[in-house]
Coordinates of C-alpha atoms in Angstrom, one line a residue:
M1 CA -27.0 -8.6 -17.3
D2 CA -29.7 -7.9 -15.6
L3 CA -30.0 -4.6 -13.8
H4 CA -31.9 -3.4 -10.8
F5 CA -31.7 0.4 -9.2
G6 CA -32.9 1.7 -7.0
D7 CA -34.8 5.1 -6.7
G8 CA -32.7 6.8 -5.6
K9 CA -31.1 9.7 -8.1
P10 CA -27.7 11.9 -7.8
T11 CA -27.1 15.3 -7.1
D12 CA -25.8 17.7 -9.8
E13 CA -22.2 17.4 -7.3
E14 CA -22.9 13.5 -7.5
R15 CA -24.0 13.4 -11.2
A16 CA -20.6 16.0 -11.7
A17 CA -18.4 14.1 -10.0
V18 CA -18.6 10.8 -12.1
D19 CA -19.0 12.5 -15.3
A20 CA -15.6 14.1 -14.7
L21 CA -14.2 11.2 -15.4
L22 CA -16.6 9.2 -17.5
G23 CA -17.6 11.9 -19.6
P24 CA -21.2 13.7 -20.3
A25 CA -23.7 10.3 -20.1
E26 CA -25.1 9.0 -24.1
S27 CA -28.6 8.6 -23.4
S28 CA -31.2 8.2 -20.9
W29 CA -29.8 4.5 -20.2
E30 CA -26.9 6.0 -18.7
G31 CA -28.8 9.1 -17.2
A32 CA -29.2 11.2 -19.1
D33 CA -31.8 13.1 -20.8
R34 CA -34.6 11.2 -22.8
S35 CA -34.2 11.6 -25.8
D36 CA -35.1 10.5 -28.9
G37 CA -31.9 8.9 -30.3
D38 CA -32.2 6.9 -27.2
L39 CA -34.5 4.5 -29.4
R40 CA -31.6 4.0 -31.6
W41 CA -27.9 3.9 -28.6
A42 CA -27.0 0.7 -27.1
R43 CA -24.5 0.0 -25.5
G44 CA -23.6 -3.9 -23.7
G45 CA -21.0 -6.6 -23.7
R46 CA -16.9 -6.5 -24.0
P47 CA -17.9 -2.3 -24.5
A48 CA -19.5 -2.6 -21.0
R49 CA -17.7 -5.1 -19.4
D50 CA -14.3 -3.0 -20.5
R51 CA -15.6 -0.2 -18.4
R52 CA -15.3 -2.0 -14.9
D53 CA -12.0 -1.3 -13.7
L54 CA -13.0 2.4 -13.7
L55 CA -15.5 1.1 -10.6
L56 CA -13.2 2.2 -7.9
P57 CA -11.8 5.3 -9.2
G58 CA -15.4 6.6 -9.6
L59 CA -15.7 5.8 -6.1
H60 CA -13.2 7.8 -5.4
A61 CA -14.8 10.3 -7.7
I62 CA -18.5 10.7 -5.4
N63 CA -16.5 10.2 -2.0
D64 CA -13.9 13.4 -2.9
R65 CA -16.9 15.5 -4.3
V66 CA -19.5 14.8 -1.7
G67 CA -17.4 12.9 1.1
W68 CA -19.5 10.1 1.2
I69 CA -21.6 7.7 -1.0
S70 CA -25.3 8.0 -1.5
E71 CA -27.9 5.4 -3.0
G72 CA -28.6 7.7 -5.5
A73 CA -24.8 8.7 -6.8
L74 CA -24.2 4.9 -6.7
G75 CA -26.4 4.2 -9.0
Y76 CA -25.6 6.8 -11.4
L77 CA -21.7 5.8 -11.3
C78 CA -23.9 1.6 -11.6
R79 CA -25.4 3.3 -15.2
R80 CA -22.3 5.2 -16.7
L81 CA -20.6 1.5 -15.8
T82 CA -23.5 -0.7 -16.5
V83 CA -22.1 -2.8 -13.4
P84 CA -24.8 -4.1 -11.2
P85 CA -25.3 -1.7 -8.2
A86 CA -25.0 -4.8 -5.7
E87 CA -22.6 -5.5 -6.7
A88 CA -20.6 -2.0 -7.0
Y89 CA -21.7 -2.0 -3.4
G90 CA -19.5 -4.3 -2.3
V91 CA -16.8 -2.8 -3.3
A92 CA -18.2 0.4 -2.4
T93 CA -18.1 -0.8 1.9
F94 CA -14.9 -3.1 1.0
Y95 CA -13.0 -0.5 1.8
A96 CA -12.4 2.0 4.6
M97 CA -12.0 5.1 3.0
F98 CA -15.3 5.3 1.4
S99 CA -18.1 5.8 3.9
V100 CA -22.5 5.4 1.8
R101 CA -24.1 6.5 5.0
P102 CA -23.7 10.4 5.6
R103 CA -21.3 11.8 7.3
P104 CA -19.5 15.5 7.5
A105 CA -17.7 16.3 4.9
T106 CA -14.6 16.6 6.5
V107 CA -12.6 13.7 8.9
L108 CA -9.8 13.3 10.3
Q109 CA -8.2 10.2 10.5
V110 CA -6.6 9.7 13.9
C111 CA -3.8 6.5 13.5
T112 CA -4.2 3.9 16.5
D113 CA -1.6 1.9 15.4
L114 CA 1.4 -0.1 17.0
A115 CA 4.4 3.0 16.5
C116 CA 1.0 5.7 17.0
A117 CA -0.4 3.5 20.5
A118 CA 3.0 3.7 21.9
A119 CA 2.9 7.6 21.5
G120 CA -0.3 7.8 22.8
A121 CA -2.2 7.9 20.1
S122 CA -6.0 6.8 22.2
R123 CA -5.2 10.2 24.3
L124 CA -5.2 11.7 21.0
C125 CA -8.1 10.8 20.4
A126 CA -10.0 11.6 22.7
D127 CA -8.5 15.5 22.8
V128 CA -9.1 16.2 19.4
E129 CA -12.9 14.5 20.2
A130 CA -13.0 16.9 23.1
G131 CA -11.5 19.9 21.6
L132 CA -13.4 19.6 18.1
G133 CA -17.0 19.1 20.2
P134 CA -20.0 18.5 19.6
G135 CA -21.3 19.5 16.2
S136 CA -17.9 20.1 15.1
G137 CA -19.2 19.1 11.4
V138 CA -15.6 16.8 11.1
A139 CA -15.7 12.9 12.0
V140 CA -12.8 12.3 14.0
E141 CA -12.4 7.7 12.7
R142 CA -9.4 6.3 14.6
S143 CA -7.6 4.9 11.5
P144 CA -5.2 1.5 11.5
C145 CA -1.6 2.6 10.2
L146 CA -0.9 6.1 7.9
G147 CA 2.4 4.8 7.0
L148 CA 4.3 7.9 8.7
C149 CA 5.1 6.2 12.0
E150 CA 8.2 7.6 11.7
R151 CA 6.7 11.3 13.6
A152 CA 4.3 9.3 16.1
P153 CA 1.5 9.5 16.3
A154 CA -0.4 11.0 13.9
A155 CA -3.4 12.2 12.0
L156 CA -5.0 12.3 7.8
A157 CA -7.7 15.5 7.4
V158 CA -9.7 15.2 4.2
R159 CA -12.0 17.6 3.0
A160 CA -14.8 17.0 0.6
G161 CA -15.0 19.3 -2.4
D162 CA -13.6 20.1 -5.6
P163 CA -10.8 20.0 -5.5
V164 CA -10.5 17.7 -1.9
R165 CA -8.5 19.0 0.6
T166 CA -6.0 16.9 2.5
A167 CA -3.7 18.1 5.7
V168 CA -1.3 15.8 8.4
S169 CA -1.0 16.5 11.2
A170 CA 2.6 14.6 12.5
P171 CA 3.4 13.9 15.0
A172 CA 0.1 15.0 16.0
T173 CA -0.9 17.2 19.3
V174 CA -4.2 18.2 19.7
E175 CA -4.0 21.6 18.6
G176 CA -1.9 20.5 15.3
A177 CA -4.5 17.8 14.6
V178 CA -7.8 20.1 15.1
R179 CA -6.3 22.7 12.8
A180 CA -5.8 20.2 10.1
A181 CA -9.2 19.9 10.1
R182 CA -11.0 22.7 10.5
A183 CA -9.0 24.5 8.0
P184 CA -6.8 22.3 5.9
D185 CA -5.1 24.8 3.2
A186 CA -3.8 27.2 6.1
A187 CA -3.1 23.8 7.8
P188 CA 1.2 24.0 8.6
A189 CA 3.0 22.4 5.5
Q190 CA 3.9 18.3 6.1
A191 CA 7.7 18.3 7.1
P192 CA 10.1 17.6 4.3
V193 CA 10.8 14.2 2.8
V194 CA 13.7 14.4 4.1
S195 CA 12.8 14.4 7.5
A196 CA 12.3 10.5 7.4
V197 CA 15.8 10.2 5.4
P198 CA 18.5 10.2 8.9
Q199 CA 21.5 9.3 6.3
A200 CA 20.1 12.5 4.1
G201 CA 23.5 13.3 2.0
D202 CA 25.5 9.9 3.0
P203 CA 27.1 9.4 -0.5
A204 CA 27.1 6.0 0.7
L205 CA 24.0 5.3 0.1
T206 CA 22.4 3.7 -3.1
L207 CA 18.4 3.9 -2.8
L208 CA 18.4 7.0 -1.1
R209 CA 21.0 9.0 -2.5
R210 CA 18.5 11.6 -4.4
V211 CA 16.1 11.8 -1.6
G212 CA 17.1 15.6 0.0
V213 CA 19.3 16.1 -2.7
V214 CA 17.6 15.9 -5.5
D215 CA 13.8 18.7 -6.4
P216 CA 11.4 15.9 -6.9
A217 CA 9.6 18.0 -9.1
D218 CA 12.6 19.1 -11.3
L219 CA 13.1 15.7 -14.4
D220 CA 16.0 17.5 -15.2
D221 CA 17.7 18.0 -11.9
Y222 CA 17.3 14.3 -11.7
R223 CA 18.7 13.3 -15.2
A224 CA 21.8 15.4 -13.6
H225 CA 22.2 13.2 -10.3
G226 CA 22.0 9.9 -13.1
G227 CA 18.3 9.7 -13.8
Y228 CA 17.4 7.7 -16.8
S229 CA 21.2 5.8 -16.8
A230 CA 19.5 2.9 -16.5
L231 CA 16.8 3.2 -18.7
R232 CA 19.4 4.6 -21.3
R233 CA 21.4 0.9 -20.8
A234 CA 18.3 -1.2 -20.5
F235 CA 17.8 -0.1 -24.7
A236 CA 21.1 -0.5 -25.9
I237 CA 21.1 -5.1 -23.8
G238 CA 17.8 -5.6 -24.7
P239 CA 15.4 -7.3 -23.0
A240 CA 16.7 -10.9 -22.4
A241 CA 19.8 -9.6 -21.6
V242 CA 18.4 -7.0 -18.6
V243 CA 16.5 -10.3 -17.1
R244 CA 19.8 -11.4 -17.2
E245 CA 21.3 -8.7 -15.5
V246 CA 18.4 -8.7 -12.5
T247 CA 18.7 -12.7 -12.6
E248 CA 22.0 -12.7 -11.3
S249 CA 22.5 -10.0 -9.5
G250 CA 20.3 -12.5 -7.1
L251 CA 16.9 -9.6 -6.5
A252 CA 15.0 -10.9 -4.4
G253 CA 11.1 -9.2 -3.5
R254 CA 11.6 -6.6 -0.9
G255 CA 7.6 -6.3 -0.6
G256 CA 8.1 -9.6 1.6
A257 CA 8.1 -12.8 0.1
A258 CA 11.3 -12.5 -0.7
F259 CA 10.7 -14.3 -4.4
P260 CA 13.6 -13.9 -7.2
T261 CA 13.0 -11.3 -9.4
G262 CA 14.4 -12.1 -11.9
R263 CA 12.8 -15.6 -12.3
K264 CA 9.7 -14.0 -12.2
W265 CA 10.5 -11.6 -14.8
Q266 CA 11.9 -14.6 -17.2
A267 CA 8.1 -16.4 -16.4
T268 CA 5.8 -12.8 -16.9
A269 CA 7.9 -12.0 -20.3
S270 CA 7.7 -16.5 -21.7
Q271 CA 4.1 -16.0 -21.8
P272 CA 2.9 -16.4 -25.2
A273 CA -0.4 -14.7 -24.9
R274 CA -1.0 -10.6 -25.2
P275 CA -0.9 -8.3 -23.8
H276 CA 1.6 -8.0 -20.5
Y277 CA 0.8 -5.9 -17.9
L278 CA 3.5 -3.9 -15.0
V279 CA 1.7 -3.6 -12.0
C280 CA 3.7 -1.8 -8.6
N281 CA 1.9 -2.6 -5.8
A282 CA 2.5 1.7 -3.6
D283 CA -0.4 0.0 -1.2
E284 CA 2.1 -0.4 1.3
S285 CA -0.3 -1.0 4.2
E286 CA 1.1 -2.8 6.8
P287 CA 1.4 -1.1 10.6
G288 CA 5.5 0.6 10.8
T289 CA 5.8 0.7 7.2
F290 CA 6.4 3.7 4.9
K291 CA 9.7 3.3 3.2
D292 CA 7.4 3.4 -0.5
R293 CA 6.3 6.5 0.3
V294 CA 9.8 7.9 1.5
L295 CA 10.8 7.0 -2.2
M296 CA 8.1 8.1 -3.8
E297 CA 7.5 11.3 -3.0
G298 CA 11.9 12.5 -2.3
D299 CA 12.7 10.2 -5.7
P300 CA 9.4 9.9 -8.0
Y301 CA 11.0 10.0 -11.1
A302 CA 13.8 6.9 -9.6
L303 CA 10.4 4.9 -9.8
V304 CA 8.8 6.5 -13.3
E305 CA 12.4 4.7 -14.6
A306 CA 12.4 1.9 -13.5
M307 CA 8.6 0.8 -13.8
T308 CA 9.7 1.8 -17.4
I309 CA 12.7 -0.6 -17.5
A310 CA 10.6 -3.7 -15.8
A311 CA 8.0 -3.2 -19.2
Y312 CA 10.5 -3.4 -21.7
A313 CA 11.9 -6.2 -19.6
V314 CA 8.8 -8.3 -19.5
G315 CA 6.6 -7.2 -22.5
A316 CA 4.6 -4.4 -21.0
E317 CA 2.7 -1.6 -22.8
R318 CA 1.1 -1.0 -19.9
G319 CA 1.4 -0.6 -15.8
F320 CA -0.7 0.5 -13.4
L321 CA 1.4 1.8 -10.0
Y322 CA -1.4 1.0 -6.9
L323 CA -1.0 3.1 -4.5
R324 CA -1.6 3.6 -1.1
G325 CA -5.1 6.0 -0.7
E326 CA -3.7 7.5 2.7
Y327 CA -1.1 8.5 0.5
P328 CA -2.1 13.1 -0.8
R329 CA 1.6 14.2 -0.8
A330 CA 3.3 10.9 -2.9
L331 CA 0.0 10.8 -5.3
R332 CA 0.6 14.8 -6.3
R333 CA 4.4 13.7 -6.4
M334 CA 4.4 10.4 -9.0
R335 CA 1.4 12.6 -10.7
H336 CA 3.8 14.9 -11.7
A337 CA 6.2 12.8 -12.4
V338 CA 3.9 11.0 -14.3
D339 CA 2.6 13.7 -16.2
R340 CA 6.4 15.4 -17.0
A341 CA 8.0 12.1 -17.9
R342 CA 5.0 11.4 -21.1
A343 CA 6.0 15.7 -22.2
R344 CA 9.6 14.8 -22.6
G345 CA 8.8 11.4 -24.3
L346 CA 10.2 8.9 -21.6
L347 CA 6.3 7.7 -21.4
G348 CA 4.3 7.1 -23.8
A349 CA 4.2 6.1 -27.6
D350 CA 8.7 5.5 -28.5
I351 CA 10.6 5.8 -25.6
L352 CA 13.8 7.4 -26.7
G353 CA 13.4 7.2 -30.1
Q354 CA 13.5 2.8 -29.7
G355 CA 10.4 1.9 -30.5
F356 CA 9.1 0.7 -27.4
D357 CA 5.6 2.2 -26.2
F358 CA 4.2 1.8 -22.4
D359 CA 3.0 4.5 -20.4
I360 CA 1.6 4.4 -16.5
E361 CA -1.6 5.1 -15.1
I362 CA -1.8 5.3 -11.6
R363 CA -4.4 3.9 -9.9
R364 CA -6.1 5.2 -5.8
G365 CA -6.4 2.4 -3.1
A366 CA -8.9 3.1 -0.8
G367 CA -7.7 1.5 3.0
A368 CA -7.8 -2.0 2.7
Y369 CA -4.7 -3.3 3.8
I370 CA -5.7 -7.3 1.9
C371 CA -5.0 -5.7 -0.9
G372 CA -1.7 -5.7 -0.6
E373 CA -1.7 -8.9 -1.7
E374 CA -0.6 -9.0 -5.7
T375 CA -4.3 -11.0 -6.7
A376 CA -6.6 -9.1 -4.7
L377 CA -4.3 -6.2 -5.8
F378 CA -5.6 -7.1 -9.1
N379 CA -9.0 -8.2 -7.9
S380 CA -9.2 -4.0 -6.8
I381 CA -7.9 -2.5 -9.9
E382 CA -10.5 -4.5 -11.6
G383 CA -13.5 -3.4 -10.3
Y384 CA -14.5 -5.8 -7.7
R385 CA -14.0 -6.2 -3.7
G386 CA -10.0 -7.4 -3.3
E387 CA -10.6 -10.6 -2.5
P388 CA -7.6 -12.2 -3.5
R389 CA -7.1 -15.3 -5.8
S390 CA -6.7 -18.8 -5.2
K391 CA -3.3 -20.0 -7.2
P392 CA -2.2 -21.5 -9.3
P393 CA -3.0 -20.4 -12.4
F394 CA 0.0 -17.2 -11.5
P395 CA 0.1 -14.3 -11.9
V396 CA 2.9 -14.6 -14.1
E397 CA 0.5 -16.4 -16.0
Q398 CA -3.1 -14.9 -15.3
G399 CA -3.0 -12.3 -13.4
L400 CA -4.8 -8.9 -14.1
F401 CA -7.0 -9.1 -16.4
G402 CA -6.7 -11.7 -17.3
R403 CA -3.0 -11.7 -18.7
P404 CA 0.6 -12.7 -18.2
T405 CA 0.9 -9.4 -15.0
A406 CA 4.9 -9.0 -13.5
E407 CA 4.0 -7.4 -9.8
N408 CA 6.8 -6.0 -7.4
N409 CA 7.1 -3.1 -5.4
V410 CA 7.7 0.3 -5.3
E411 CA 11.4 -0.6 -3.0
T412 CA 12.0 -4.1 -5.7
L413 CA 12.0 -1.7 -8.5
V414 CA 14.2 0.4 -7.7
N415 CA 17.0 -1.6 -6.7
V416 CA 16.4 -1.8 -10.6
L417 CA 18.4 1.1 -10.8
P418 CA 21.4 0.3 -9.7
I419 CA 21.8 -2.8 -10.9
L420 CA 21.8 -1.6 -14.4
N421 CA 24.1 1.4 -13.6
L422 CA 26.2 -1.2 -11.2
G423 CA 26.4 -4.4 -13.4
A424 CA 24.6 -8.1 -11.3
Q425 CA 27.9 -8.9 -9.9
A426 CA 28.8 -5.3 -8.7
Y427 CA 24.9 -5.7 -7.2
A428 CA 24.9 -8.6 -6.3
A429 CA 28.7 -7.8 -4.2
V430 CA 27.1 -6.1 -1.4
G431 CA 25.0 -8.4 1.3
T432 CA 25.0 -12.4 1.3
G433 CA 25.3 -14.8 -0.8
G434 CA 21.6 -15.5 0.1
S435 CA 20.4 -11.9 0.4
T436 CA 21.9 -9.4 -2.1
G437 CA 22.0 -5.4 -2.4
P438 CA 21.0 -2.4 0.2
K439 CA 17.8 -3.0 2.2
L440 CA 15.8 0.0 3.5
F441 CA 14.0 -0.3 6.8
C442 CA 11.5 1.2 8.2
V443 CA 12.4 2.1 12.4
S444 CA 10.4 4.1 15.2
G445 CA 9.1 3.5 17.9
S446 CA 11.7 3.9 21.8
V447 CA 14.7 5.2 19.6
E448 CA 16.1 8.8 19.0
R449 CA 15.9 9.2 15.7
P450 CA 13.3 7.5 13.7
G451 CA 13.4 7.4 10.1
V452 CA 14.0 5.2 7.4
Y453 CA 17.6 3.6 7.0
E454 CA 19.5 2.2 4.4
L455 CA 22.1 -0.7 5.4
P456 CA 23.9 -3.5 2.9
F457 CA 22.2 -6.8 4.0
G458 CA 23.8 -8.6 7.1
A459 CA 24.3 -6.1 9.4
T460 CA 22.7 -7.3 12.9
L461 CA 19.7 -5.3 14.5
G462 CA 22.3 -4.1 16.8
E463 CA 23.3 -1.8 14.4
L464 CA 19.8 -0.7 13.1
L465 CA 19.2 -0.3 16.5
A466 CA 22.2 2.1 17.4
L467 CA 21.6 4.8 14.7
A468 CA 18.4 5.3 15.5
G469 CA 19.1 5.5 18.7
V470 CA 17.2 3.1 21.3
R471 CA 16.3 3.9 23.8
A472 CA 17.6 2.7 27.5
R473 CA 14.8 0.3 29.1
L474 CA 14.4 -1.9 25.8
R475 CA 11.2 -4.6 26.0
A476 CA 11.0 -5.8 22.3
V477 CA 11.9 -5.6 18.7
L478 CA 9.1 -6.2 16.4
L479 CA 10.1 -7.3 13.3
G480 CA 8.0 -7.3 10.1
G481 CA 5.0 -5.2 11.0
A482 CA 2.4 -6.6 12.5
A483 CA 2.6 -9.5 10.7
G484 CA 5.9 -10.2 12.4
G485 CA 7.7 -11.6 15.1
F486 CA 9.1 -9.8 18.2
V487 CA 12.6 -11.0 19.3
R488 CA 14.1 -9.8 22.5
P489 CA 16.3 -7.0 24.0
D490 CA 19.6 -10.0 24.1
E491 CA 18.4 -10.4 20.8
L492 CA 20.0 -8.1 18.9
D493 CA 23.0 -9.4 17.1
I494 CA 19.9 -10.9 14.2
P495 CA 21.6 -10.4 10.8
L496 CA 19.1 -8.4 8.4
T497 CA 19.2 -11.4 5.3
F498 CA 16.1 -13.2 4.4
E499 CA 18.3 -16.2 5.7
G500 CA 19.5 -14.5 9.2
T501 CA 15.8 -14.2 10.8
R502 CA 14.7 -17.3 9.5
R503 CA 17.0 -19.0 11.5
A504 CA 15.9 -17.1 14.8
G505 CA 12.8 -17.8 14.0
T506 CA 11.7 -14.6 12.7
T507 CA 11.0 -12.7 9.4
L508 CA 12.1 -9.5 7.7
G509 CA 9.6 -9.1 6.8
S510 CA 9.1 -5.6 4.8
G511 CA 11.8 -4.0 6.8
V512 CA 9.9 -2.7 9.4
V513 CA 11.9 -2.6 13.1
M514 CA 9.9 -1.6 16.1
A515 CA 11.5 -1.0 19.3
F516 CA 9.1 -1.1 22.2
D517 CA 10.4 0.2 26.0
D518 CA 8.5 -1.5 29.1
T519 CA 6.8 1.9 29.5
V520 CA 4.6 0.4 27.0
P521 CA 1.7 -2.7 27.9
L522 CA 3.0 -5.2 25.8
P523 CA -0.6 -7.3 26.0
R524 CA -2.6 -4.5 24.8
L525 CA 0.2 -3.8 22.0
L526 CA -0.5 -7.8 20.9
L527 CA -4.8 -6.6 21.4
R528 CA -3.8 -4.0 18.7
I529 CA -2.3 -5.9 16.4
A530 CA -5.7 -8.9 17.2
E531 CA -7.9 -6.2 16.4
F532 CA -6.2 -5.1 12.7
F533 CA -6.2 -8.4 11.6
R534 CA -9.5 -8.7 12.2
D535 CA -10.4 -5.4 11.0
E536 CA -8.5 -6.8 7.6
S537 CA -9.0 -10.2 7.0
C538 CA -11.7 -9.8 3.8
G539 CA -14.2 -12.9 4.8
Q540 CA -13.5 -15.2 2.4
C541 CA -11.9 -17.6 3.6
V542 CA -14.0 -19.5 6.8
P543 CA -10.5 -19.7 9.0
C544 CA -9.3 -16.3 8.9
R545 CA -12.4 -15.2 9.6
V546 CA -13.4 -16.3 11.8
G547 CA -9.8 -17.5 13.7
T548 CA -9.2 -13.0 13.9
V549 CA -12.3 -13.0 15.3
R550 CA -11.6 -15.5 18.4
Q551 CA -7.8 -14.5 18.4
Q552 CA -9.3 -11.5 19.9
E553 CA -11.6 -12.5 21.8
A554 CA -8.9 -14.3 23.7
L555 CA -6.5 -11.2 24.2
H556 CA -10.0 -9.2 25.7
R557 CA -9.9 -11.9 28.5
I558 CA -7.0 -12.5 29.5
A559 CA -5.3 -8.7 29.0
E560 CA -6.1 -8.4 32.1
R561 CA -5.1 -12.4 33.2
T562 CA -1.5 -13.4 33.5
G563 CA 0.1 -17.2 35.0
P564 CA -2.5 -20.1 35.3
A565 CA -6.0 -17.4 34.8
A566 CA -5.0 -17.7 31.1
A567 CA -3.4 -20.2 30.3
G568 CA -6.5 -22.0 29.1
D569 CA -7.0 -19.3 26.9
I570 CA -3.7 -19.1 25.9
A571 CA -3.8 -22.8 24.5
L572 CA -7.2 -21.7 22.7
L573 CA -5.1 -19.0 20.8
R574 CA -2.4 -21.9 19.8
E575 CA -5.6 -24.2 18.1
V576 CA -6.9 -21.0 16.5
G577 CA -3.5 -19.9 14.8
R578 CA -3.3 -23.4 13.7
A579 CA -5.6 -23.2 11.8
M580 CA -4.8 -20.4 11.0
R581 CA -1.3 -20.8 9.8
D582 CA -2.6 -23.8 7.5
A583 CA -6.4 -23.0 6.1
S584 CA -6.2 -20.0 5.2
I585 CA -5.9 -18.4 1.4
C586 CA -3.2 -16.2 1.4
G587 CA -1.5 -14.1 4.3
L588 CA -2.3 -12.0 6.3
G589 CA -4.6 -15.1 7.9
Q590 CA -1.4 -17.2 7.2
T591 CA 0.6 -14.9 9.7
A592 CA -2.2 -13.4 11.7
W593 CA -1.6 -15.3 14.5
N594 CA 2.5 -14.9 13.8
A595 CA 3.4 -12.1 16.6
V596 CA 0.9 -12.8 19.0
E597 CA 2.7 -16.2 18.9
S598 CA 6.7 -14.3 19.1
A599 CA 5.1 -12.1 22.1
I600 CA 4.0 -15.8 24.3
D601 CA 6.4 -17.7 23.5
R602 CA 9.7 -15.2 23.2
L603 CA 8.7 -12.9 25.2
G604 CA 6.5 -14.2 28.1
A605 CA 3.6 -12.0 27.7
Y606 CA 1.7 -13.6 30.0
E607 CA 3.2 -15.0 32.6

């Protein structure tokens, strides 16, 4: 491998950030001072390639310490990992949370996505910028969804340093956001996670029953409320029986694709190639989605236990939790839970004396919606740009590091606990024949009680909105987030199941339910959805790369027009939308037109 480095040199702070992750450099070939030992030092081949997956953590280390990634810092990291700087630059510029240009140490991300846009985020942004004033030392950035939709509008302040400091302002006011940016350590504490669960304390809950009841930092409290009983049953019945229970329960993926979880686990477990991997996708970036954040913040040990069971079932000894970069509290709580579980013998070697070894490594995302796609996530972990791979081969055959991999999201994995505790038949008796078990719904927008709701599959959209206190003059409901579809106020009898929403010509997606009253300008909302997909397209395939731009351009032209004047652009939108749906390589491009199409056809958005 021929590596070409620039002339930039790392500062002491940048070097310290990298060395804190990788250890001190051993040779001048890695950036240390020259010595006679350099003549006898070499690293190449597999040992060098095996370190590539540390590129993303290395970029985080620099960005967290300094606030941006300079040429010298990037070059030093590349020397340490034997990665071509050109490739590393491509990775660093792929993610929204990184900057390769100088910027202030403090960045204030103000969400301007759907729920926050409806709550006045644009005005908030302008007022915050005015409140901070010129030369404030704070960079204000308009951000996609921060996963705080139940408290819209939202802002997240990040101040680089050792350690990096964060503060959340939600619901954000001008004064609150300015205070968070100027003094993150002195900002008011983030609202307790239980505030995002209006049903908290209800004994009928299954997935959310411990949120607000159990101390999320206390492993003993978790075990006193039934924690680790499911893992003990898994060990008692064996991995094949665990897969059988999950299969017979009818559990389908909760991330949007609804693929049968038992089939995925069985396919992974049966692969002869070793090692096997387990990946938990906690990078929920769909606008309007925040259920996984609530689970990780409110019941982190449940996810650790569920991942351990999944790994046991598929024969994996190593698991990765890919956690969204905009979730600092979830990151802290999951790190603590993993550390405590490891210290108590619930992770690591010979778990519970059963001869099973498994450990979890947490990797942070860095602001890329596309990394919610499983193969893009694998590329991200491996240290490459988060671009989807062509299938086949499928992840169960060649996934992370080219090995058989089971990938599930947080909600899917946490459902495994009641399956083992109650039994497959009892679990399957909840919900409907085609959609079994409980489901979490993220309700936001024009409702009195936004938050995460748990209902059995089969409840209607109207019943859910009644729980949340939908406001008068409802104009539309968006199901499934930006990749979903709109329904009308007279369609609230739609059953919230995979098959029910399909029959209604829409999608359940990941469980997003966003209500909008008639004060929200629908054309501006559609334009924001188009901007989101344009920004988040990875650019790998032409239909999506070009189509998302053309879609936004057309919506810009017709944003203030209706009727015959918009007919030509609407026809163009349909043509572009069909091309993206039919020819894009992954779900981002295939669904980028869904919400716009439904708004035109079901809501008459431009009539």
